[in-house]
XYZ file of C-alpha atoms in Angstrom:
316
model
C 0.000 0.000 0.000
C 1.256 3.465 -0.898
C 1.866 5.895 2.000
C -0.366 8.316 0.085
C -3.386 5.999 0.051
C -4.902 7.563 3.165
C -4.785 10.945 1.437
C -5.898 9.856 -2.045
C -8.583 12.171 -3.488
C -11.453 11.352 -5.785
C -9.691 10.417 -9.026
C -12.534 11.911 -11.063
C -12.278 15.404 -9.560
C -10.790 16.820 -12.784
C -13.487 15.450 -15.086
C -16.261 17.821 -14.039
C -16.925 21.484 -14.731
C -15.783 23.628 -11.824
C -17.553 26.382 -9.942
C -15.633 28.990 -11.950
C -13.599 27.160 -14.570
C -15.221 25.273 -17.438
C -14.030 21.717 -18.025
C -11.872 22.997 -20.906
C -10.023 25.298 -18.526
C -9.385 22.530 -16.013
C -8.097 20.248 -18.763
C -5.838 23.025 -20.098
C -4.268 23.302 -16.639
C -3.952 19.537 -16.381
C -2.201 19.393 -19.775
C 0.013 22.481 -19.521
C 0.540 22.966 -15.790
C -0.799 26.521 -15.759
C -3.748 28.653 -16.766
C -4.226 32.435 -16.978
C -7.534 33.870 -15.793
C -8.160 37.495 -16.711
C -9.523 40.148 -14.340
C -9.350 38.000 -11.205
C -8.561 40.821 -8.786
C -9.955 44.348 -8.928
C -7.740 47.375 -9.439
C -9.048 48.870 -6.194
C -7.833 45.810 -4.259
C -4.454 45.985 -5.963
C -4.171 49.641 -4.981
C -4.686 48.658 -1.333
C -1.888 46.072 -1.615
C 0.459 48.604 -3.254
C -0.142 51.113 -0.462
C 0.481 48.429 2.148
C 3.688 47.394 0.346
C 4.985 50.950 0.577
C 3.965 51.203 4.238
C 5.848 47.991 5.044
C 8.902 49.366 3.250
C 8.669 52.348 5.623
C 8.527 49.967 8.578
C 4.906 50.610 9.543
C 3.318 47.854 11.673
C 5.432 45.071 10.218
C 4.489 41.608 11.618
C 7.439 39.814 13.300
C 7.530 36.899 10.854
C 7.485 38.988 7.675
C 10.683 39.326 5.618
C 11.710 42.375 3.594
C 14.192 41.403 0.904
C 16.469 43.696 -1.097
C 18.403 43.058 -4.282
C 21.854 41.559 -3.745
C 23.479 44.583 -5.369
C 21.862 46.851 -2.749
C 21.559 44.637 0.332
C 24.768 45.780 2.020
C 24.659 49.417 0.965
C 23.285 52.204 3.089
C 20.114 52.707 1.079
C 16.651 52.952 2.527
C 13.876 50.464 1.957
C 11.507 51.718 -0.689
C 10.036 50.759 -4.041
C 13.417 51.141 -5.756
C 15.292 48.766 -3.429
C 12.875 46.170 -2.003
C 12.432 43.179 -4.284
C 10.202 41.004 -2.148
C 7.972 40.944 0.898
C 7.740 37.344 2.008
C 5.604 35.476 4.540
C 2.845 38.051 4.963
C 0.411 35.505 6.415
C 0.088 37.578 9.600
C -0.463 40.882 7.820
C -4.264 41.288 7.648
C -4.197 43.645 4.655
C -2.051 41.506 2.379
C -3.482 38.196 3.605
C -6.865 39.315 2.295
C -5.434 38.468 -1.125
C -5.106 34.803 -0.115
C -8.758 34.760 0.979
C -10.060 36.379 -2.216
C -13.239 34.332 -2.897
C -12.787 34.288 -6.674
C -9.201 33.030 -6.437
C -10.090 30.493 -3.740
C -12.908 29.104 -5.905
C -10.580 28.741 -8.899
C -7.928 26.990 -6.800
C -10.608 24.617 -5.520
C -11.576 23.909 -9.131
C -7.957 22.992 -9.876
C -6.885 21.013 -6.807
C -10.050 20.094 -4.960
C -13.798 20.549 -4.784
C -16.219 23.097 -3.299
C -15.883 21.643 0.212
C -12.063 21.384 0.257
C -10.097 23.123 2.986
C -7.310 25.194 1.439
C -4.232 26.267 3.346
C -1.968 29.178 2.430
C 1.561 27.738 2.588
C 3.736 30.484 1.123
C 3.022 34.158 0.454
C 4.984 36.781 -1.468
C 4.621 40.250 -2.876
C 7.311 40.433 -5.532
C 8.588 43.793 -6.738
C 10.929 43.954 -9.717
C 12.486 47.445 -9.829
C 14.455 48.608 -12.868
C 17.521 46.386 -13.119
C 20.678 47.876 -11.618
C 22.710 46.693 -14.620
C 23.875 43.417 -13.085
C 20.791 41.520 -14.358
C 20.037 40.457 -10.794
C 16.339 41.218 -11.303
C 15.943 38.026 -13.326
C 14.949 34.753 -11.694
C 16.471 31.455 -12.887
C 14.247 28.718 -14.247
C 13.095 26.603 -11.324
C 10.344 24.456 -9.823
C 8.634 25.673 -6.657
C 8.259 22.137 -5.325
C 12.013 22.179 -4.646
C 11.236 24.199 -1.489
C 8.161 22.308 -0.277
C 8.095 19.392 2.207
C 4.460 18.470 1.497
C 2.791 16.228 -1.037
C 0.990 15.143 -3.221
C 2.217 17.863 -5.551
C -0.889 17.663 -7.768
C -2.902 19.186 -4.914
C -0.687 22.243 -4.515
C -1.214 25.340 -6.670
C 0.140 28.871 -6.867
C -1.991 31.924 -7.656
C 0.198 34.752 -9.015
C -1.538 38.053 -9.749
C -0.062 40.891 -11.791
C -0.360 44.175 -9.881
C 0.545 46.205 -12.961
C 1.193 45.452 -16.609
C 3.609 42.512 -16.867
C 5.373 41.886 -20.187
C 8.656 40.748 -21.684
C 10.236 44.175 -21.258
C 9.805 44.287 -17.482
C 10.399 40.603 -16.792
C 7.169 38.622 -17.042
C 6.961 34.994 -16.010
C 8.320 32.457 -18.468
C 6.895 28.929 -18.286
C 7.691 25.625 -19.988
C 4.273 24.051 -20.609
C 3.892 20.399 -19.694
C 6.943 20.169 -17.431
C 4.678 19.620 -14.413
C 4.292 16.041 -15.660
C 8.010 15.433 -15.188
C 10.045 14.956 -12.049
C 11.584 17.315 -9.529
C 15.043 18.270 -10.819
C 18.211 19.190 -8.859
C 18.590 22.918 -8.122
C 21.570 25.122 -7.283
C 22.638 28.751 -7.570
C 23.373 29.632 -11.195
C 26.867 30.951 -11.880
C 25.812 34.404 -13.062
C 28.448 37.096 -13.321
C 26.336 39.762 -11.616
C 25.383 37.514 -8.710
C 22.117 35.852 -7.691
C 19.611 36.939 -5.080
C 19.162 34.903 -1.916
C 17.288 31.604 -2.411
C 16.994 32.152 -6.185
C 17.957 28.571 -6.901
C 17.703 27.350 -10.476
C 17.562 24.007 -12.245
C 21.005 22.476 -12.679
C 21.945 22.079 -16.361
C 18.704 23.698 -17.498
C 18.201 23.281 -21.241
C 17.399 26.748 -22.684
C 16.155 25.194 -25.918
C 13.013 23.917 -24.193
C 9.937 25.602 -25.737
C 8.935 28.477 -23.468
C 5.876 30.682 -23.164
C 6.061 34.289 -21.984
C 3.059 34.976 -19.761
C 2.142 38.602 -20.402
C -0.673 39.956 -18.230
C -2.510 43.132 -17.325
C -3.115 44.267 -13.758
C -5.567 41.920 -12.047
C -4.885 38.965 -14.338
C -3.827 35.833 -12.463
C -1.822 32.806 -13.512
C -2.404 29.573 -11.607
C 0.368 27.006 -11.857
C 1.532 23.603 -10.653
C 4.561 23.413 -8.287
C 6.502 21.197 -10.714
C 6.058 23.598 -13.643
C 9.431 24.920 -14.814
C 9.294 28.707 -14.767
C 11.360 31.835 -14.171
C 11.423 35.486 -15.193
C 13.630 37.915 -17.065
C 15.267 41.163 -16.010
C 13.306 44.400 -15.804
C 14.803 46.449 -18.619
C 12.353 49.330 -18.238
C 12.302 52.418 -16.021
C 9.113 51.240 -14.302
C 8.240 48.497 -11.823
C 6.800 45.007 -12.085
C 4.829 43.951 -9.034
C 2.925 40.753 -8.396
C 1.310 39.182 -5.348
C 1.150 35.428 -4.893
C 0.032 32.621 -2.631
C 0.803 28.907 -2.746
C -2.181 26.858 -1.658
C -2.317 23.232 -0.580
C -5.432 21.110 -0.253
C -5.388 20.267 3.457
C -7.797 17.370 2.973
C -5.266 15.491 0.860
C -1.799 16.951 1.497
C 0.575 16.081 4.305
C 4.218 16.641 5.217
C 6.998 14.360 4.027
C 10.658 14.135 4.997
C 12.778 15.613 2.195
C 16.050 15.852 4.110
C 19.004 14.276 2.343
C 17.280 14.488 -1.049
C 17.952 16.907 -3.901
C 15.826 19.351 -1.884
C 18.586 19.698 0.700
C 19.829 22.853 -1.039
C 16.445 24.463 -0.364
C 16.374 23.230 3.226
C 19.754 24.848 3.888
C 18.693 28.164 2.342
C 15.327 28.338 4.112
C 16.905 27.512 7.471
C 19.559 30.160 6.913
C 16.894 32.794 6.223
C 14.908 31.656 9.261
C 18.036 31.959 11.399
C 18.513 35.596 10.341
C 14.849 36.384 10.963
C 14.844 34.848 14.433
C 17.925 36.824 15.419
C 16.279 40.042 14.263
C 13.351 39.180 16.533
C 15.762 38.957 19.471
C 15.183 35.242 19.928
C 17.630 32.387 20.270
C 16.897 29.050 18.655
C 18.969 26.290 17.112
C 17.414 26.208 13.651
C 19.523 23.240 12.579
C 17.815 21.107 15.218
C 14.328 21.980 13.945
C 12.452 19.629 11.661
C 12.138 21.376 8.285
C 8.386 20.867 8.289
C 8.053 23.002 11.432
C 9.303 26.029 9.493
C 6.350 25.464 7.152
C 3.797 24.632 9.818
C 4.302 28.005 11.514
C 3.453 29.881 8.310
C 0.555 27.676 7.147
C -2.832 29.390 7.498
C -6.242 28.027 6.567
C -8.083 30.324 4.170
C -11.354 28.464 4.744
C -12.333 25.774 7.206
C -9.858 24.429 9.755
C -6.557 22.830 8.813
C -5.860 19.355 10.108
C -2.901 17.893 8.183
C -0.740 20.948 7.459
């Protein structure tokens, strides 16, 4: 018997029309590993998130567990946190303004269509507001091609999904997402830091020996459009070569009815474990706490950030 048998979902979940998505949309996701849904989030909501982003950059009411990340070319320079320097706000699950994004009813219904059913309990596992300022010239605003599952100690991967919403126009010039359709049906590949001359931002691990000849799709979107994608989908993004900004807000959801934690230590995911623990160590020190991160089970670092967006979580 497979260890996943106790968590096995209804195998016919994908064969019915969803609450929001037609059957064709669900099958497109199943075939390609992603789907773009237009006008998912209103411009007024996005404006609220932008204002909160700027307030967090100014240090206003920042939750203890939230991380503010700057570009590697600016991280050790005496520059202030603002829209031109902050590249990411991570783990905003305890910020009520930004976490409203994760509870957006339209997005939640679409995620349920893709990885569950109307009664599924969804859990927010990872949250980010990603800002891509104009590149400093070192091309550090690009993100190597990778698979998000490399970071995650929970399975089955088919019942995990990311919602990634453009907060302003996203295109090839400012570094839109690039995806390799169908790669979600493959396996999890080894990841490491790419050897880029200008350097690589913290935890921007990429697929080792990535083949650039793989057919790619540039996912261009307008503000409010949302791409939903599988955690095994190979994707990345280019540098922002414009004078403007490229913001997006995202949440990784897991179906708590069917997903559970697994031990990934000592596997190819060890590179991610080391990076996540290193970031947690820095964060804990900033909070004035003392803890031996290396002695913590990796799954605990995920349990403390997991938040149910509906219902009550039981497995995650």
